[in-house]
PDB file of C-alpha atoms in Angstrom:
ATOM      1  CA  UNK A   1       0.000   0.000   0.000  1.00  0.00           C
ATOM      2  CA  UNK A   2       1.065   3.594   0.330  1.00  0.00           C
ATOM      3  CA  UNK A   3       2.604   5.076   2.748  1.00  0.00           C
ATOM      4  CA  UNK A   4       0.174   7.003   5.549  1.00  0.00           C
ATOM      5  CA  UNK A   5       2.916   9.571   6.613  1.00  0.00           C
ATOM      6  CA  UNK A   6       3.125  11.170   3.306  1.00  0.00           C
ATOM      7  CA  UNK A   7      -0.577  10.808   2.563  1.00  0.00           C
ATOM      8  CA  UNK A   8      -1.063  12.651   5.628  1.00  0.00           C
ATOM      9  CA  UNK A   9       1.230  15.183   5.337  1.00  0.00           C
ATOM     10  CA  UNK A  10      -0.194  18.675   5.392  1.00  0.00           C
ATOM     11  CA  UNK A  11      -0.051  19.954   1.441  1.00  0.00           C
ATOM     12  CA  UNK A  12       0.408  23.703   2.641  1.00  0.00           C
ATOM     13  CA  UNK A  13       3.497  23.243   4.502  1.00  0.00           C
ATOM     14  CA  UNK A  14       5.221  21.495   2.244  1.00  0.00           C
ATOM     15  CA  UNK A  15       7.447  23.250  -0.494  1.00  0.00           C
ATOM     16  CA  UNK A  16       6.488  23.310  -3.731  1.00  0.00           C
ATOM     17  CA  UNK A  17       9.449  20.653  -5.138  1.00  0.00           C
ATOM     18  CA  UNK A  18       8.242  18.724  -2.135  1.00  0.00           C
ATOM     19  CA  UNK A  19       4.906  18.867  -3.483  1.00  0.00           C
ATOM     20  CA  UNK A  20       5.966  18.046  -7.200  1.00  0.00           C
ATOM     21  CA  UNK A  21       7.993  15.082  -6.392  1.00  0.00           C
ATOM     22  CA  UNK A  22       5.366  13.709  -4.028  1.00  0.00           C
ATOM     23  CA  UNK A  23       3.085  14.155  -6.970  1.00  0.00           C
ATOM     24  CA  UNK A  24       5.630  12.300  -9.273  1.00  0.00           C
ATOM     25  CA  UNK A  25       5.840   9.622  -6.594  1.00  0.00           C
ATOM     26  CA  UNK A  26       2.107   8.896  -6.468  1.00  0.00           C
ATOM     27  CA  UNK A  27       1.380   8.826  -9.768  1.00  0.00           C
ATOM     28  CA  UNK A  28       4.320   6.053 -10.256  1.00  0.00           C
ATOM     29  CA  UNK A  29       2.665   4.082  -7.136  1.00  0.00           C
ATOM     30  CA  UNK A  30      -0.494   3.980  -8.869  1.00  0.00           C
ATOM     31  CA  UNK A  31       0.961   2.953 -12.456  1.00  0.00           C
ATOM     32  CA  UNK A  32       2.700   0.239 -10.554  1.00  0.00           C
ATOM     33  CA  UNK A  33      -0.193  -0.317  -8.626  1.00  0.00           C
ATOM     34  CA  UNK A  34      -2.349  -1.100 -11.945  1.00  0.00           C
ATOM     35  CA  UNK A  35       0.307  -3.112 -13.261  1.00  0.00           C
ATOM     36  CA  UNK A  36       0.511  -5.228 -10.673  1.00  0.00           C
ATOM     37  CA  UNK A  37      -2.754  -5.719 -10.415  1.00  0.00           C
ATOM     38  CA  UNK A  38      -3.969  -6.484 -14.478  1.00  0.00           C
ATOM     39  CA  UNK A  39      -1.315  -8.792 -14.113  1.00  0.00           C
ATOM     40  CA  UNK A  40      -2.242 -10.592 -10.780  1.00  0.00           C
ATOM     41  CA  UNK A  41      -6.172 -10.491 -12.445  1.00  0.00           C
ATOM     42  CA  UNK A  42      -4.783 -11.828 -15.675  1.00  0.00           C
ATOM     43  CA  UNK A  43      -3.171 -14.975 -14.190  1.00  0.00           C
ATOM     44  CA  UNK A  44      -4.897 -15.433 -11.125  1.00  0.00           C
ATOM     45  CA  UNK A  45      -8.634 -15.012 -11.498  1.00  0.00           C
ATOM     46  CA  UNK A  46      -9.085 -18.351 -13.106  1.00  0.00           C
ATOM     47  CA  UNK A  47      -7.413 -20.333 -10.089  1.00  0.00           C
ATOM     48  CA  UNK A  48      -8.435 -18.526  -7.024  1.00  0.00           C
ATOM     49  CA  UNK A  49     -12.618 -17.967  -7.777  1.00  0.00           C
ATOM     50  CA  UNK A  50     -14.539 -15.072  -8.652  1.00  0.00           C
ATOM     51  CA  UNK A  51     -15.366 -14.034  -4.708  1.00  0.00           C
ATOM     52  CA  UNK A  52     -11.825 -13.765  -4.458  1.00  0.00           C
ATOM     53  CA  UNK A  53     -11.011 -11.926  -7.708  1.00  0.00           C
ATOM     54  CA  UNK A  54     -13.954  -9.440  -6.202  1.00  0.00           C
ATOM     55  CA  UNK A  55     -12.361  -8.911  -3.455  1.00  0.00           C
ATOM     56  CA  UNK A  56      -9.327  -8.231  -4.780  1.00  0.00           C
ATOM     57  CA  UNK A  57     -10.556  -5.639  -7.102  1.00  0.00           C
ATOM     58  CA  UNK A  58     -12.202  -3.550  -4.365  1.00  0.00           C
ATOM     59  CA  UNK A  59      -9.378  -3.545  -3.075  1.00  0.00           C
ATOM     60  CA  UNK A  60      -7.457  -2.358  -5.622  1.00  0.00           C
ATOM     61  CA  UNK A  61     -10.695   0.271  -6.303  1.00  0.00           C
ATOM     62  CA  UNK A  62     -10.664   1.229  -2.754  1.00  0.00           C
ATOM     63  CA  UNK A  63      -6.350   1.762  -2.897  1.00  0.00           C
ATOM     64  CA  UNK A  64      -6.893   3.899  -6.714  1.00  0.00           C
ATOM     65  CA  UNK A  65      -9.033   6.011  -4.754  1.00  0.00           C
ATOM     66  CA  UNK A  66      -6.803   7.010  -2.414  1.00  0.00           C
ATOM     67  CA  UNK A  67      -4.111   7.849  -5.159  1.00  0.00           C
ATOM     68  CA  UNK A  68      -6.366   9.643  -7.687  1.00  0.00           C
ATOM     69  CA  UNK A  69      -7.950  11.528  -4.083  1.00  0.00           C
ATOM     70  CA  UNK A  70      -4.475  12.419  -3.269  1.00  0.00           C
ATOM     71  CA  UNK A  71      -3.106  13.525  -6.669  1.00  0.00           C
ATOM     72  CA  UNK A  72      -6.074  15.684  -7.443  1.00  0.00           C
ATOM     73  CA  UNK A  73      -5.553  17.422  -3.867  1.00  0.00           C
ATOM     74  CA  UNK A  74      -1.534  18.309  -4.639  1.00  0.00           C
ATOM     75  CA  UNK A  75      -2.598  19.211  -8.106  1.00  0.00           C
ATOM     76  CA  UNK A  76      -4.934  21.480  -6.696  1.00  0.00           C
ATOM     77  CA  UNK A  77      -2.691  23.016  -4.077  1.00  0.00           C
ATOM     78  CA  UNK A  78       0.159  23.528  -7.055  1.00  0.00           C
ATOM     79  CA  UNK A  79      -2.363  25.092  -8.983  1.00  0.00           C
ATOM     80  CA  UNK A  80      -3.235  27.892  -5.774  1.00  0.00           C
ATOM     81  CA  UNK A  81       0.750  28.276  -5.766  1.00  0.00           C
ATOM     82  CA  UNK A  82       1.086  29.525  -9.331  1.00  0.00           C
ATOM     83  CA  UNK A  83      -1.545  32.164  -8.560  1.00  0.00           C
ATOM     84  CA  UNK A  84      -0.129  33.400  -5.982  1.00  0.00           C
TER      85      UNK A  84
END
């Protein structure tokens, strides 16, 4: 999963490179994050059942969400910056 202590992290404290890097870093967790997972779905879902392929993707749903929440919130607070 991702890490809490950066997800946490306030977004208006944190410099702007800070901010760009984290946003760089998050958006690389979730391409390996859907990687990972296609594959895993691919090869998997035929050997462990579909209650357990569910599961798996709302898991997966539930961990996206978190990502795409978090991206769209630094995104937002870069955008403030450059108007300021």
């Amino acid at each position: 999963g991702y890490e809490v202590s950066s997800m946490e992290k306030k977004l208006d404290t944190m410099p702007t490179d800070e901010l760009k890097a984290e946003l760089k870093r998050l958006k690389d967790n979730l391409s390996d994050l859907e990687e990972i997972h296609s594959f895993t779905v691919e090869k998997t879902s035929v050997h462990i059942g579909a209650e357990k392929a569910k599961d798996l993707q709302s898991e997966f749903d539930e961990e996206c969400r978190k990502y795409n929440k978090r991206i769209a919130e630094i995104g937002e607070a870069l955008k403030e910056r450059g108007r300021l």
